[in-house]
Tab-separated table of C-alpha atoms and ligand atoms in Angstrom:
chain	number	residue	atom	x	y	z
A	1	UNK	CA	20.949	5.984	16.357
A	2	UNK	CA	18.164	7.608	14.000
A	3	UNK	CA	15.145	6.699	11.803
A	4	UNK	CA	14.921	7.679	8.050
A	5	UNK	CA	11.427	7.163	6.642
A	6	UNK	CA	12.010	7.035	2.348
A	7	UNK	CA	9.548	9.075	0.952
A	8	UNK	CA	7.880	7.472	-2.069
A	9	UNK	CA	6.533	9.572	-5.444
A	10	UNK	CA	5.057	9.179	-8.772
A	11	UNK	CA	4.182	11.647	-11.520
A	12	UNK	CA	5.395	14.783	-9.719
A	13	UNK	CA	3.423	13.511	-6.618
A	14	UNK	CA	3.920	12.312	-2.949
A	15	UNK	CA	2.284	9.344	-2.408
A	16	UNK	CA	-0.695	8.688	-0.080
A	17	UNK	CA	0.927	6.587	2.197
A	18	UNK	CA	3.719	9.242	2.694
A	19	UNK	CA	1.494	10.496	6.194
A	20	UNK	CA	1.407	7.140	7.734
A	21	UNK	CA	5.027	6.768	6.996
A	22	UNK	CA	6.249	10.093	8.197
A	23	UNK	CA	3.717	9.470	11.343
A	24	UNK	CA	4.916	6.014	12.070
A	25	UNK	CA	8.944	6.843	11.460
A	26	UNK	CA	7.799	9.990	14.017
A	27	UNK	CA	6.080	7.891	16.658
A	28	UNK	CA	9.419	4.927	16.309
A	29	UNK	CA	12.018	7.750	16.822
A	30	UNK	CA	9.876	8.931	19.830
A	31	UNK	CA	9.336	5.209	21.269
A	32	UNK	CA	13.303	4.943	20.633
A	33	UNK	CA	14.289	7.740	22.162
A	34	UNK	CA	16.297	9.434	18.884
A	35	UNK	CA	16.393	11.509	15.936
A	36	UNK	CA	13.808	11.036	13.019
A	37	UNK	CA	14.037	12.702	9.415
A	38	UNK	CA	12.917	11.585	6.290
A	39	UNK	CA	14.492	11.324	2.618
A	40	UNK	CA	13.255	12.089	-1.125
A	41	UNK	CA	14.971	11.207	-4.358
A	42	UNK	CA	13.946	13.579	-7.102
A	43	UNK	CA	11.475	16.233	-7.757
A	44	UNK	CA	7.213	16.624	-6.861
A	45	UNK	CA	5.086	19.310	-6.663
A	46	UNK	CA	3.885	19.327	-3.146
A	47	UNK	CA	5.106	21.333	-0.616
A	48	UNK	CA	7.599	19.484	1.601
A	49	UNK	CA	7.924	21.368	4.270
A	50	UNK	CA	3.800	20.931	4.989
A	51	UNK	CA	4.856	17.160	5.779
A	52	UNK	CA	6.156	18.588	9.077
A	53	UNK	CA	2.737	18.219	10.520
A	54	UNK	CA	3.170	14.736	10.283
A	55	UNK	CA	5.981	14.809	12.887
A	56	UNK	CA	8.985	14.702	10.811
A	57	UNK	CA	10.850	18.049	11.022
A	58	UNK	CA	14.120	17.209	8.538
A	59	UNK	CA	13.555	16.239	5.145
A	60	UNK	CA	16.358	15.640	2.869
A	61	UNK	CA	16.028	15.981	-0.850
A	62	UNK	CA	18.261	15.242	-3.974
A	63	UNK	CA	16.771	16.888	-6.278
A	64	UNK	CA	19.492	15.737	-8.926
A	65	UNK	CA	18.910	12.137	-8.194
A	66	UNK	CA	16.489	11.160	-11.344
A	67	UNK	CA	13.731	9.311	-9.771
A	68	UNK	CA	13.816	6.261	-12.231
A	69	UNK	CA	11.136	4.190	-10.613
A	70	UNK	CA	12.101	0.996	-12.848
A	71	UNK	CA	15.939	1.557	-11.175
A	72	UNK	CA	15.890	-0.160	-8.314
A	73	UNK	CA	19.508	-0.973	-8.213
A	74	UNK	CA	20.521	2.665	-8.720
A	75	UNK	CA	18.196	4.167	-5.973
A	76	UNK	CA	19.221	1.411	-3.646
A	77	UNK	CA	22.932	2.642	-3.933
A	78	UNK	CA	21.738	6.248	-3.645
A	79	UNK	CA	19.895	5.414	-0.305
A	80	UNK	CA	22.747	3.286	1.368
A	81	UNK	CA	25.077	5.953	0.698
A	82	UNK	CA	22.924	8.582	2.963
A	83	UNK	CA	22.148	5.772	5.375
A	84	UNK	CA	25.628	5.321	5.675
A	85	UNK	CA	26.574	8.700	6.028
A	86	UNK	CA	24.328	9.751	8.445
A	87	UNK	CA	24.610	6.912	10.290
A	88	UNK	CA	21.214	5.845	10.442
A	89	UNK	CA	20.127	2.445	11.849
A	90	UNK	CA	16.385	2.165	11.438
A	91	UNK	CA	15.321	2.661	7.183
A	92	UNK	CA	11.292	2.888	7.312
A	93	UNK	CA	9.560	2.312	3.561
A	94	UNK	CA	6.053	2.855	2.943
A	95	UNK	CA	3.930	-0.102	1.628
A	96	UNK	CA	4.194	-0.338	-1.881
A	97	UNK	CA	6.386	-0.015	-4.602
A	98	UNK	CA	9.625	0.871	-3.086
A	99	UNK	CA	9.305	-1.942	0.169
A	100	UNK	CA	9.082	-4.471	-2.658
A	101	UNK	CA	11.994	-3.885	-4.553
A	102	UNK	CA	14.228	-1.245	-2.686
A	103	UNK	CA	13.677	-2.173	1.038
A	104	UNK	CA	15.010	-5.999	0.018
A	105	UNK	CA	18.312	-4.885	-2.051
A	106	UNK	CA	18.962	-2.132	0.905
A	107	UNK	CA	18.764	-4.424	3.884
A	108	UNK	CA	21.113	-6.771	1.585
A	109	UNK	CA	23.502	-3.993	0.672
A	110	UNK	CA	23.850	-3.206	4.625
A	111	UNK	CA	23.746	-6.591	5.831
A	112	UNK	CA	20.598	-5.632	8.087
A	113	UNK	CA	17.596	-7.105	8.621
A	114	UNK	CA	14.267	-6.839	6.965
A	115	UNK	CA	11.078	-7.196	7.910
A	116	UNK	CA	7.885	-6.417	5.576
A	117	UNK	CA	4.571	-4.850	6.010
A	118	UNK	CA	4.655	-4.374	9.696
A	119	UNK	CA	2.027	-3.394	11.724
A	120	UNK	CA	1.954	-1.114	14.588
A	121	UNK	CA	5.143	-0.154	15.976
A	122	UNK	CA	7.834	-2.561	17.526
A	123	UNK	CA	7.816	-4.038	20.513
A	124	UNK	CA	10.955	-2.682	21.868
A	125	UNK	CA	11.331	-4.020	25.501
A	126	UNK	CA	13.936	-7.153	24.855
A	127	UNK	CA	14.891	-6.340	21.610
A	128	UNK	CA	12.868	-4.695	17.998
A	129	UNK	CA	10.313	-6.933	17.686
A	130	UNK	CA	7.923	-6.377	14.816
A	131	UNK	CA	4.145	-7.232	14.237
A	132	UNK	CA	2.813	-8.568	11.040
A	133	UNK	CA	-0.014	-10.663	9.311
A	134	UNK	CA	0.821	-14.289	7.928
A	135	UNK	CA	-1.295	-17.180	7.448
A	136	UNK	CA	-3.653	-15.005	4.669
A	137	UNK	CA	-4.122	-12.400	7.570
A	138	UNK	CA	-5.188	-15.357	9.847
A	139	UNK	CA	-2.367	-14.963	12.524
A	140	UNK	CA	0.003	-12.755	13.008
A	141	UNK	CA	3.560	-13.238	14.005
A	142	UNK	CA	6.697	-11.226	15.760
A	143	UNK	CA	10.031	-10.856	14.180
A	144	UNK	CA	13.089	-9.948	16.227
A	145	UNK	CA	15.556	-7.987	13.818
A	146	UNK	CA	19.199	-8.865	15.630
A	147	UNK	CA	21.132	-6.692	13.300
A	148	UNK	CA	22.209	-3.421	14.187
A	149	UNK	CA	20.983	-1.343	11.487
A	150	UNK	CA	17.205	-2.375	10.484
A	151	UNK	CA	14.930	-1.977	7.335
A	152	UNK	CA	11.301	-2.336	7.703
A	153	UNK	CA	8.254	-1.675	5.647
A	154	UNK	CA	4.971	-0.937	7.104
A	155	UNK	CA	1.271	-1.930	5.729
A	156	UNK	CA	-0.559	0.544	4.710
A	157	UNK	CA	-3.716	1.503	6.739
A	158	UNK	CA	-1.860	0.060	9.760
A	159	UNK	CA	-0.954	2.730	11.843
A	160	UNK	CA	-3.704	6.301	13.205
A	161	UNK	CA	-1.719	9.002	11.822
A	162	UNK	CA	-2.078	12.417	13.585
A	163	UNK	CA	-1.252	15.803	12.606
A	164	UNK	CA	0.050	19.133	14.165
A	165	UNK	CA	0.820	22.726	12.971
A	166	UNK	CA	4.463	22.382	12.477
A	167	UNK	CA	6.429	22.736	9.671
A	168	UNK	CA	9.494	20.934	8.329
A	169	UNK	CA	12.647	22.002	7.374
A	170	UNK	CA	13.691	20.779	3.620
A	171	UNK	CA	17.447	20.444	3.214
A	172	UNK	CA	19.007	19.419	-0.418
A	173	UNK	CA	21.731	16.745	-0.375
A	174	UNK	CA	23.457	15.421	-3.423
A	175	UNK	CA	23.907	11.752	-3.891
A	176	UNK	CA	26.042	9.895	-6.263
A	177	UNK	CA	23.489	7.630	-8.669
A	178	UNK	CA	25.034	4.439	-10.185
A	179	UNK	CA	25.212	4.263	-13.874
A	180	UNK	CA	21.813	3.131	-14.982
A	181	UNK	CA	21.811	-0.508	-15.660
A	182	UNK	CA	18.256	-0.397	-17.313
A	183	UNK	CA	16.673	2.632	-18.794
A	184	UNK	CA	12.636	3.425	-19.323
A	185	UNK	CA	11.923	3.454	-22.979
A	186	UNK	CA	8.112	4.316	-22.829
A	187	UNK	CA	5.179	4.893	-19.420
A	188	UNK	CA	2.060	4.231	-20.841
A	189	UNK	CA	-0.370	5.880	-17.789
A	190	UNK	CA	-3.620	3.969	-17.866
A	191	UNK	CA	-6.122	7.096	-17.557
A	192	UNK	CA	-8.610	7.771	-14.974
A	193	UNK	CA	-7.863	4.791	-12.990
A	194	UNK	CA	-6.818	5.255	-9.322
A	195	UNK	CA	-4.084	2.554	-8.238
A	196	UNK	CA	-5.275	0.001	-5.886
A	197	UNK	CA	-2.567	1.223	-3.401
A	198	UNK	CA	-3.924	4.743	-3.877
A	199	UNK	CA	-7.814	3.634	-3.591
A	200	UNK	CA	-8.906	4.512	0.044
A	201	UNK	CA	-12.148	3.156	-1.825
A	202	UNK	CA	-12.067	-0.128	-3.295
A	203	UNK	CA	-15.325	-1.785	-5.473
A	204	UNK	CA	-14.429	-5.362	-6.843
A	205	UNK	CA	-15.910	-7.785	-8.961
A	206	UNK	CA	-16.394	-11.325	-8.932
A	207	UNK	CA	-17.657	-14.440	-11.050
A	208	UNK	CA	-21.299	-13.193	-10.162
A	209	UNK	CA	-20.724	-10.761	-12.694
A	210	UNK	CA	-20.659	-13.731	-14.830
A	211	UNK	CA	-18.848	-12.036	-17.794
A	212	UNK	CA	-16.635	-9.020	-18.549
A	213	UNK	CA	-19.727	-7.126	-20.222
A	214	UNK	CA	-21.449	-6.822	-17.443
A	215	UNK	CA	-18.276	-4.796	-16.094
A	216	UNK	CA	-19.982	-1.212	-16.885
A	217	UNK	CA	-21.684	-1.665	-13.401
A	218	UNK	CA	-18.945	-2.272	-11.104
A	219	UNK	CA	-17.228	0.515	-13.406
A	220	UNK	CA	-19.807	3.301	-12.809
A	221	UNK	CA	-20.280	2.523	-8.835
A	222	UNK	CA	-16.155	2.783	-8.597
A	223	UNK	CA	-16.061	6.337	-10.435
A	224	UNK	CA	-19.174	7.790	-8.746
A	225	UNK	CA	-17.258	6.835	-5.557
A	226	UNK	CA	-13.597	7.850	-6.733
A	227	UNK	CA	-13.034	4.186	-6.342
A	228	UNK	CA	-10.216	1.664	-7.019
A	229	UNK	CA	-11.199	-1.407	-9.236
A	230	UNK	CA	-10.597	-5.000	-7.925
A	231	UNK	CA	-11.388	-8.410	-9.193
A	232	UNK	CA	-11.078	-11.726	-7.858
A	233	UNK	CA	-8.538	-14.501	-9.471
A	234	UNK	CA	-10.869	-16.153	-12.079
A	235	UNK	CA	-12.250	-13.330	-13.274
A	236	UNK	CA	-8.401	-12.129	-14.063
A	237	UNK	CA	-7.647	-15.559	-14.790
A	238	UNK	CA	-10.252	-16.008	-17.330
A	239	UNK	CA	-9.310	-12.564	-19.554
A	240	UNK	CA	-12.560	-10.618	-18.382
A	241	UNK	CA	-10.061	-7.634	-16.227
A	242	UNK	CA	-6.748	-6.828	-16.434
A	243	UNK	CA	-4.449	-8.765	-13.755
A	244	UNK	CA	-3.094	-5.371	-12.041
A	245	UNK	CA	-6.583	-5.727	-10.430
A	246	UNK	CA	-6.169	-9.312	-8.803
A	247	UNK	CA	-6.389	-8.953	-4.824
A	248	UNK	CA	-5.616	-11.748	-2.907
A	249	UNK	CA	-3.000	-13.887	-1.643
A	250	UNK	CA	-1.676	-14.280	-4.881
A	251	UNK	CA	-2.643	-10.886	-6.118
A	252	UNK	CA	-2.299	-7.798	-4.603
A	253	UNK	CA	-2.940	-7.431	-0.719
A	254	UNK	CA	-4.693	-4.293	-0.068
A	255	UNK	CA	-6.002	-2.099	3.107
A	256	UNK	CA	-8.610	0.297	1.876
A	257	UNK	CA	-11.232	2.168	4.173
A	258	UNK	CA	-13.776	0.888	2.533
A	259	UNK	CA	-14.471	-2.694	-0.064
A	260	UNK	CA	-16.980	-3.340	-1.629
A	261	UNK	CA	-17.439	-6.839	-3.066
A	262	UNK	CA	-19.829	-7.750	-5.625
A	263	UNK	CA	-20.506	-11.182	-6.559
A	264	UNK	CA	-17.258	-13.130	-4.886
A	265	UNK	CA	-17.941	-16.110	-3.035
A	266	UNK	CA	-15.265	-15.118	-0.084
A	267	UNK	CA	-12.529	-17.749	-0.219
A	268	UNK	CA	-9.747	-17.741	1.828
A	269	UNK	CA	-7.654	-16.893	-0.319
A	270	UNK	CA	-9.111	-13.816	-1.804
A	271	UNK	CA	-9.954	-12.778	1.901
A	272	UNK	CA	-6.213	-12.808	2.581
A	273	UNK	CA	-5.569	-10.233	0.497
A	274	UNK	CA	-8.357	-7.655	1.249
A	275	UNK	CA	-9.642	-8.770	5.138
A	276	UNK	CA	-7.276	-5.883	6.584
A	277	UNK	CA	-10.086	-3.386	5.143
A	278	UNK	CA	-11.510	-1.050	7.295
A	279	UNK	CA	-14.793	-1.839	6.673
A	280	UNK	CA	-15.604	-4.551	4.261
A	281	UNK	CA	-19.204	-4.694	2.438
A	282	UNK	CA	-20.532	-7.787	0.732
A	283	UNK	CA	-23.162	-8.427	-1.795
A	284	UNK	CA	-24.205	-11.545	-2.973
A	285	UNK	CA	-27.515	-13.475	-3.523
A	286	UNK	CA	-26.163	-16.752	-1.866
A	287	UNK	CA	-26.875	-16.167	1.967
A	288	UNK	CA	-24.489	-18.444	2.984
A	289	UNK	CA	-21.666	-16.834	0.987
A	290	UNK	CA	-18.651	-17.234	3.056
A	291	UNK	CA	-17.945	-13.840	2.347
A	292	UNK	CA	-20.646	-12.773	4.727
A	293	UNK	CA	-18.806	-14.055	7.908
A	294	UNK	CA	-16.458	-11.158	7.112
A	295	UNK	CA	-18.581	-8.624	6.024
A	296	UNK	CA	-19.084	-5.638	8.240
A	297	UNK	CA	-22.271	-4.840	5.940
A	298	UNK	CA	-24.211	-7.744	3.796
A	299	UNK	CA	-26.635	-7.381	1.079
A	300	UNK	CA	-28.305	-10.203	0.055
A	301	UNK	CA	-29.337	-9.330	-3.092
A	302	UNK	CA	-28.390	-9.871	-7.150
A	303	UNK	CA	-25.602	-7.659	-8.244
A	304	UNK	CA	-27.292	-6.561	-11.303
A	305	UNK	CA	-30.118	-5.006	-9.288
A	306	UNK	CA	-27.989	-4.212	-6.243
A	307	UNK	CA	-24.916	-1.885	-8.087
A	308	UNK	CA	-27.112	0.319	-10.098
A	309	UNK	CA	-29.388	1.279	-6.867
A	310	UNK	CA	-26.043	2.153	-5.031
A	311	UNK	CA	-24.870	3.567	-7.833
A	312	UNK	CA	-27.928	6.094	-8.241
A	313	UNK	CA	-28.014	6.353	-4.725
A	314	UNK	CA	-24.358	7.743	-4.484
A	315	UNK	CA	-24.710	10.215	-7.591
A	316	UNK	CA	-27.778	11.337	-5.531
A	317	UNK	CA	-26.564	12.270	-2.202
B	1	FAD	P1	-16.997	-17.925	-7.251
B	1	FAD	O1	-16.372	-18.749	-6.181
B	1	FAD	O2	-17.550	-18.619	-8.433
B	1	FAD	O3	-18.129	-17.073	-6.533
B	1	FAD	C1	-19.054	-16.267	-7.222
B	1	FAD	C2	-20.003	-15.715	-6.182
B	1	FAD	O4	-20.914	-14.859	-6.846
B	1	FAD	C3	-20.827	-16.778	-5.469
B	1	FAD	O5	-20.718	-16.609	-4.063
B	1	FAD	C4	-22.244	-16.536	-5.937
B	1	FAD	O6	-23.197	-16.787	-4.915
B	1	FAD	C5	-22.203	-15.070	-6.282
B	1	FAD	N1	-23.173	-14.704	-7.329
B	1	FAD	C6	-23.471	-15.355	-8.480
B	1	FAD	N2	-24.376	-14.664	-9.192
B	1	FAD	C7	-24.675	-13.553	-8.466
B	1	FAD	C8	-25.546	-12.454	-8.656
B	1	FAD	N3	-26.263	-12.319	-9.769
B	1	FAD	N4	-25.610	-11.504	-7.689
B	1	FAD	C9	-24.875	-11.612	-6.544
B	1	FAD	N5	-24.021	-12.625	-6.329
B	1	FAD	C10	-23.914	-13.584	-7.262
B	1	FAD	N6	-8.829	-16.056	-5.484
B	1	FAD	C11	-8.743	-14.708	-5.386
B	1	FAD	O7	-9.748	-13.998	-5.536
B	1	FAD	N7	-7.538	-14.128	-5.142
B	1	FAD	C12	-6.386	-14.840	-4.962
B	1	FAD	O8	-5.326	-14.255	-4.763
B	1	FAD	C13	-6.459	-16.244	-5.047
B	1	FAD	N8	-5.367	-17.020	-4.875
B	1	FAD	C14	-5.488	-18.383	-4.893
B	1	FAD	C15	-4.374	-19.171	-4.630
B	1	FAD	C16	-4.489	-20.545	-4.639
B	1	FAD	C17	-3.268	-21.375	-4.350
B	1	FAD	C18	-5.733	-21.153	-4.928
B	1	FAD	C19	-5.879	-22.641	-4.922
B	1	FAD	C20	-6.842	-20.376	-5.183
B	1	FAD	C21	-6.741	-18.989	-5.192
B	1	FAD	N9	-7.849	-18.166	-5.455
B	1	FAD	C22	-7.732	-16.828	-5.334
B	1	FAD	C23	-9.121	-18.717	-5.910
B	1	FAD	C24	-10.136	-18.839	-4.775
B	1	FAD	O9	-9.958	-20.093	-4.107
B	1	FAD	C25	-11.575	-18.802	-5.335
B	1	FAD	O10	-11.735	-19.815	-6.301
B	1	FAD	C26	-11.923	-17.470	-5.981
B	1	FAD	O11	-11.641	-16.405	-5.081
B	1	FAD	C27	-13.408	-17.438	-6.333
B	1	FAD	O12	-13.683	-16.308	-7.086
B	1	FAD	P2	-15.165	-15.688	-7.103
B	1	FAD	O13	-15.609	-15.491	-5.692
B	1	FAD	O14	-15.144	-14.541	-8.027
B	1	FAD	O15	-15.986	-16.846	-7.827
């Protein structure tokens, strides 16, 4: 029995939610009573072995593997071949990326079960039972996993991640990679903006903007907060921002520390994919905005007067 978190990376970099994954796969070893280590396909520039802190004191890297994000099929492979090999029975994936199109073909590939974006760790007293939102984030449910070996993907800002001194010990493996069944041609980066499963930030626009010039103020507040940009579904829907930014049960579901809505009315199904936010901030000159039931802060006020004042307010502090 032992837990392998899968360490997820972009443009030479860890990503964020590698702590809470290496913290979570940490604290489920420990709850499980076994072995815990954690597995990276390709190259970055951080320092691995600083990830011990995190609780996770075996790392395993392939440095030879070539991280070809749009390969699913090929990194799949790569990963059931360690899994195997190890004999490893619990596969952790961050949220993101990788838990929607690796964690799915893995738990396929291995015949085990699979449950996304869990939350908190397993209930483990008649079974692995695990936690997670349904219902828009207006329930939540428990899934046993029966199968032996388990894959399970955790939501991000789910889980308190603490850190120690220690150190990890980084260990190179060397996996056989599939042939490549697809191949990028071209990454075209958009510059300067912070992915919404990056942001720990988040400022989002709604119809109140009324139109996509008006954008510039929603814009400015976001940089001079190192924030994420976020829309709701008619404003992506109509042309006026680019659909990456839809959140929302049929956009993107999202967890940041802090989200700031401007001008959206708070439907239910916007709220399903932003109410996990730690603290959720609402302006809007309709008082009875839905939106204000979830707010933890409300400012009744007009958007075009209210996001310039923060704005200034921010670049003076
Ligand atoms: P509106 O509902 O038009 O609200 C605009 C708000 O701006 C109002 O509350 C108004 O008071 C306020 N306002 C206006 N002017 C100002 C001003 N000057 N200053 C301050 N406030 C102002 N929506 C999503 O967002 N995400 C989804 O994933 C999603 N999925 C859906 C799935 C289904 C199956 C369906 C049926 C709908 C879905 N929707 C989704 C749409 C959702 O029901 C709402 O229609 C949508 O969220 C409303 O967007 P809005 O709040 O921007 O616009």
């Amino acid at each position: 029995m032992s837990v392998l978190a899968i360490i997820d990376h972009g443009q030479g970099q860890i990503k964020k939610s590698t702590g809470e994954l290496l913290a979570y796969s940490a604290a489920l070893a420990n709850a499980l009573g076994t072995e815990v280590s954690a597995l990276i396909l390709g190259t970055v520039e951080d320092n691995l072995s600083d990830l011990g802190k995190y609780g996770v004191s075996s790392i395993f890297q392939d440095i030879n593997a070539g991280f070809n994000t749009a390969d699913n099929q090929a990194l799949t492979a790569a990963i059931a071949q360690f899994v195997t090999e190890k004999n490893i029975d619990t596969i952790v994936f961050p949220d993101g990326t990788l838990s929607n199109s690796v964690a799915p073909r893995l738990s396929a590939k291995l015949k085990a079960g699979f449950v996304s974006n869990a939350i908190g760790l397993p209930k483990l007293e008649n079974g692995f039972s695990v936690k997670k939102a349904v219902y828009s984030g207006k329930a939540f449910a428990w899934y046993k996993i029966n199968t032996a070996v388990k894959v399970i993907s955790i939501s991000s800002n789910s889980f308190e991640v603490k850190t120690s001194d220690a150190t990890a010990n980084v260990e190179a493996v060397s996996l056989n990679l599939e042939a490549s069944k697809v191949t990028i041609q071209s990454v075209d980066i958009v510059k300067g903006e912070i992915p919404l499963s990056e942001a720990s930030i988040v400022v989002s626009g709604g119809r109140g903007l009324k139109g996509p010039e008006n954008w510039k103020i929603v814009e400015d507040l976001a940089h001079s907060l190192h924030a994420g940009l976020a829309c709701s579904r008619p404003v992506s829907d109509s042309g006026w921002r680019p659909h990456h930014e839809h959140v929302g049960q049929t956009g993107k579901q999202i967890a940041p520390n802090l989200y700031i809505a401007a001008g959206i009315s708070g439907a239910i199904q916007h709220l399903g994919g932003v109410n996990r936010s730690k603290v959720i901030v609402v302006i809007n000159n309709d008082p009875e905005a839905p939106f204000f039931k979830a707010a933890d802060y409300g400012i009744v006020g007009d958007v075009f007067e209210i996001l310039p004042r923060l704005t200034a307010a921010v670049n003076n502090l």
